[in-house]
Structures are given as structure tokens and as C-alpha cells.
Amino acid sequence: MSWANMKLKLFGVSLLTLLACTALPCTAKEFFIGADISALTLFEESGAKYLENGEPKDLIVILKDNGFNTVRLR
């Protein structure tokens, strides 16, 4: 393989790599933040209280206000 041919192939690979990287959309990834609240009813029935800044509040509202977007229920 000649030097000129090798340079041409290297240029082609570099160009394709550059085009592939710039053609992809730059979007922020969405993360799932979740909690297992299967026992929530049991805890609330036994007297558990959930507070935010010292004020009583529903746990599901607290989770939602703090960025949780997924829950697990059994």
C-alpha cells in the first residue's frame, strides 16, 4: 500500500468519525429516580409521620417535589 493511499484512507476514516460524532443529536439523558413504597400503608397505619422542613406532608408529595419520578408498589 502506497503512502498516498494510506493517507487517503486515514483521512476518510477521520472524516467519517467526525461526521458520525456531529450527526448524533445532543440530548440530555433522562434519569429515573425512584423509591420502593410498598410498605407505605403499613408504616402510616403504625403511626409513621413524614416531614419536610419540619412540616407534616404526604410522602408521595415529598418524593415528587424532590425529583422522584418512579415508585415501586407490590
Short mmCIF file of N, CA and C in Angstrom, two decimals:
data_model
loop_
_atom_site.label_atom_id
_atom_site.label_comp_id
_atom_site.label_asym_id
_atom_site.label_seq_id
_atom_site.Cartn_x
_atom_site.Cartn_y
_atom_site.Cartn_z
N MET A 1 0.85 -1.17 0.00
CA MET A 1 0.00 0.00 0.00
C MET A 1 0.90 1.24 0.00
N SER A 2 0.61 2.16 -0.89
CA SER A 2 1.44 3.35 -1.00
C SER A 2 1.12 4.33 0.12
N TRP A 3 2.06 5.22 0.35
CA TRP A 3 1.90 6.23 1.41
C TRP A 3 0.71 7.14 1.11
N ALA A 4 0.52 7.52 -0.12
CA ALA A 4 -0.60 8.40 -0.51
C ALA A 4 -1.93 7.68 -0.29
N ASN A 5 -1.98 6.40 -0.61
CA ASN A 5 -3.20 5.62 -0.42
C ASN A 5 -3.53 5.48 1.07
N MET A 6 -2.50 5.29 1.89
CA MET A 6 -2.69 5.16 3.34
C MET A 6 -3.19 6.48 3.93
N LYS A 7 -2.63 7.60 3.46
CA LYS A 7 -3.07 8.91 3.93
C LYS A 7 -4.53 9.16 3.55
N LEU A 8 -4.92 8.74 2.35
CA LEU A 8 -6.29 8.92 1.89
C LEU A 8 -7.26 8.11 2.75
N LYS A 9 -6.89 6.87 3.07
CA LYS A 9 -7.75 6.04 3.92
C LYS A 9 -7.85 6.62 5.33
N LEU A 10 -6.75 7.10 5.88
CA LEU A 10 -6.76 7.70 7.21
C LEU A 10 -7.63 8.96 7.22
N PHE A 11 -7.54 9.75 6.16
CA PHE A 11 -8.39 10.94 6.06
C PHE A 11 -9.86 10.54 5.99
N GLY A 12 -10.17 9.51 5.21
CA GLY A 12 -11.56 9.05 5.08
C GLY A 12 -12.13 8.55 6.40
N VAL A 13 -11.34 7.77 7.14
CA VAL A 13 -11.79 7.27 8.44
C VAL A 13 -11.98 8.42 9.41
N SER A 14 -11.07 9.37 9.40
CA SER A 14 -11.18 10.54 10.29
C SER A 14 -12.43 11.36 9.95
N LEU A 15 -12.68 11.54 8.67
CA LEU A 15 -13.85 12.31 8.24
C LEU A 15 -15.14 11.60 8.64
N LEU A 16 -15.21 10.29 8.43
CA LEU A 16 -16.40 9.53 8.82
C LEU A 16 -16.63 9.59 10.33
N THR A 17 -15.56 9.50 11.10
CA THR A 17 -15.68 9.58 12.56
C THR A 17 -16.20 10.95 12.98
N LEU A 18 -15.67 11.98 12.39
CA LEU A 18 -16.12 13.34 12.70
C LEU A 18 -17.59 13.53 12.33
N LEU A 19 -17.98 13.06 11.17
CA LEU A 19 -19.38 13.19 10.75
C LEU A 19 -20.32 12.39 11.64
N ALA A 20 -19.89 11.21 12.05
CA ALA A 20 -20.73 10.38 12.93
C ALA A 20 -20.92 11.05 14.28
N CYS A 21 -19.88 11.67 14.78
CA CYS A 21 -19.98 12.33 16.09
C CYS A 21 -20.84 13.58 16.05
N THR A 22 -20.79 14.31 14.96
CA THR A 22 -21.55 15.56 14.88
C THR A 22 -22.98 15.34 14.42
N ALA A 23 -23.27 14.21 13.79
CA ALA A 23 -24.61 13.95 13.29
C ALA A 23 -25.56 13.49 14.39
N LEU A 24 -25.03 12.98 15.48
CA LEU A 24 -25.87 12.49 16.56
C LEU A 24 -26.45 13.66 17.36
N PRO A 25 -27.73 13.63 17.67
CA PRO A 25 -28.31 14.72 18.45
C PRO A 25 -27.77 14.71 19.88
N CYS A 26 -27.55 15.88 20.40
CA CYS A 26 -27.07 16.01 21.77
C CYS A 26 -28.28 16.27 22.67
N THR A 27 -28.77 15.23 23.28
CA THR A 27 -29.92 15.37 24.17
C THR A 27 -29.51 14.94 25.56
N ALA A 28 -30.10 15.57 26.53
CA ALA A 28 -29.84 15.20 27.92
C ALA A 28 -30.52 13.87 28.21
N LYS A 29 -29.82 13.04 28.92
CA LYS A 29 -30.39 11.75 29.29
C LYS A 29 -31.35 11.93 30.45
N GLU A 30 -32.47 11.22 30.37
CA GLU A 30 -33.42 11.27 31.47
C GLU A 30 -33.08 10.15 32.43
N PHE A 31 -32.99 10.49 33.68
CA PHE A 31 -32.70 9.51 34.71
C PHE A 31 -33.97 9.18 35.46
N PHE A 32 -34.06 7.94 35.89
CA PHE A 32 -35.17 7.52 36.74
C PHE A 32 -34.70 7.54 38.18
N ILE A 33 -35.42 8.25 39.01
CA ILE A 33 -35.13 8.30 40.44
C ILE A 33 -36.36 7.74 41.13
N GLY A 34 -36.17 6.66 41.88
CA GLY A 34 -37.34 6.00 42.42
C GLY A 34 -37.19 5.54 43.85
N ALA A 35 -38.30 5.05 44.37
CA ALA A 35 -38.35 4.53 45.74
C ALA A 35 -39.34 3.38 45.79
N ASP A 36 -39.07 2.44 46.68
CA ASP A 36 -40.00 1.33 46.93
C ASP A 36 -40.90 1.75 48.08
N ILE A 37 -42.16 2.03 47.77
CA ILE A 37 -43.10 2.47 48.80
C ILE A 37 -44.16 1.41 49.06
N SER A 38 -43.77 0.15 48.86
CA SER A 38 -44.72 -0.95 49.06
C SER A 38 -45.26 -1.01 50.48
N ALA A 39 -44.45 -0.67 51.45
CA ALA A 39 -44.86 -0.76 52.86
C ALA A 39 -45.38 0.57 53.40
N LEU A 40 -45.61 1.54 52.54
CA LEU A 40 -46.05 2.86 53.00
C LEU A 40 -47.32 2.79 53.83
N THR A 41 -48.31 2.06 53.38
CA THR A 41 -49.57 1.94 54.12
C THR A 41 -49.33 1.34 55.50
N LEU A 42 -48.51 0.30 55.55
CA LEU A 42 -48.19 -0.36 56.82
C LEU A 42 -47.53 0.63 57.79
N PHE A 43 -46.56 1.39 57.29
CA PHE A 43 -45.87 2.37 58.14
C PHE A 43 -46.82 3.46 58.62
N GLU A 44 -47.66 3.97 57.71
CA GLU A 44 -48.59 5.03 58.10
C GLU A 44 -49.61 4.52 59.12
N GLU A 45 -50.06 3.27 58.98
CA GLU A 45 -51.00 2.69 59.94
C GLU A 45 -50.37 2.50 61.31
N SER A 46 -49.04 2.30 61.34
CA SER A 46 -48.36 2.13 62.62
C SER A 46 -47.92 3.46 63.22
N GLY A 47 -48.28 4.58 62.58
CA GLY A 47 -48.03 5.89 63.16
C GLY A 47 -46.87 6.67 62.59
N ALA A 48 -46.27 6.20 61.51
CA ALA A 48 -45.14 6.92 60.91
C ALA A 48 -45.62 8.26 60.36
N LYS A 49 -44.81 9.29 60.57
CA LYS A 49 -45.11 10.63 60.05
C LYS A 49 -43.96 11.03 59.13
N TYR A 50 -44.28 11.68 58.05
CA TYR A 50 -43.28 12.13 57.10
C TYR A 50 -43.28 13.65 57.10
N LEU A 51 -42.09 14.22 57.28
CA LEU A 51 -41.95 15.67 57.41
C LEU A 51 -41.03 16.21 56.33
N GLU A 52 -41.32 17.42 55.92
CA GLU A 52 -40.41 18.16 55.05
C GLU A 52 -40.27 19.55 55.65
N ASN A 53 -39.06 19.90 56.00
CA ASN A 53 -38.77 21.17 56.69
C ASN A 53 -39.58 21.29 57.97
N GLY A 54 -39.75 20.17 58.67
CA GLY A 54 -40.45 20.17 59.94
C GLY A 54 -41.96 20.16 59.85
N GLU A 55 -42.50 20.21 58.64
CA GLU A 55 -43.95 20.23 58.44
C GLU A 55 -44.41 18.86 57.95
N PRO A 56 -45.51 18.33 58.53
CA PRO A 56 -46.03 17.05 58.04
C PRO A 56 -46.53 17.16 56.60
N LYS A 57 -46.21 16.15 55.82
CA LYS A 57 -46.58 16.18 54.41
C LYS A 57 -46.72 14.74 53.92
N ASP A 58 -47.54 14.51 52.92
CA ASP A 58 -47.71 13.19 52.33
C ASP A 58 -46.38 12.77 51.69
N LEU A 59 -45.97 11.52 51.93
CA LEU A 59 -44.68 11.05 51.43
C LEU A 59 -44.60 11.11 49.91
N ILE A 60 -45.67 10.78 49.24
CA ILE A 60 -45.64 10.79 47.77
C ILE A 60 -45.42 12.21 47.25
N VAL A 61 -45.99 13.20 47.89
CA VAL A 61 -45.78 14.60 47.51
C VAL A 61 -44.33 15.00 47.78
N ILE A 62 -43.78 14.56 48.92
CA ILE A 62 -42.38 14.86 49.24
C ILE A 62 -41.46 14.28 48.17
N LEU A 63 -41.70 13.03 47.80
CA LEU A 63 -40.87 12.38 46.78
C LEU A 63 -40.98 13.12 45.44
N LYS A 64 -42.19 13.45 45.03
CA LYS A 64 -42.39 14.15 43.76
C LYS A 64 -41.71 15.52 43.76
N ASP A 65 -41.85 16.25 44.86
CA ASP A 65 -41.24 17.58 44.96
C ASP A 65 -39.71 17.52 44.93
N ASN A 66 -39.15 16.36 45.27
CA ASN A 66 -37.70 16.22 45.31
C ASN A 66 -37.15 15.44 44.11
N GLY A 67 -37.93 15.38 43.04
CA GLY A 67 -37.42 14.84 41.78
C GLY A 67 -37.64 13.36 41.53
N PHE A 68 -38.33 12.67 42.42
CA PHE A 68 -38.59 11.25 42.19
C PHE A 68 -39.65 11.13 41.09
N ASN A 69 -39.41 10.23 40.14
CA ASN A 69 -40.36 10.06 39.05
C ASN A 69 -40.80 8.61 38.87
N THR A 70 -40.38 7.73 39.79
CA THR A 70 -40.74 6.32 39.71
C THR A 70 -40.95 5.78 41.11
N VAL A 71 -41.99 4.96 41.28
CA VAL A 71 -42.19 4.26 42.55
C VAL A 71 -42.45 2.79 42.27
N ARG A 72 -42.16 1.97 43.28
CA ARG A 72 -42.43 0.54 43.17
C ARG A 72 -43.48 0.19 44.21
N LEU A 73 -44.51 -0.51 43.75
CA LEU A 73 -45.57 -0.99 44.63
C LEU A 73 -45.69 -2.49 44.44
N ARG A 74 -45.88 -3.20 45.55
CA ARG A 74 -46.12 -4.65 45.45
C ARG A 74 -47.53 -4.94 45.85
#
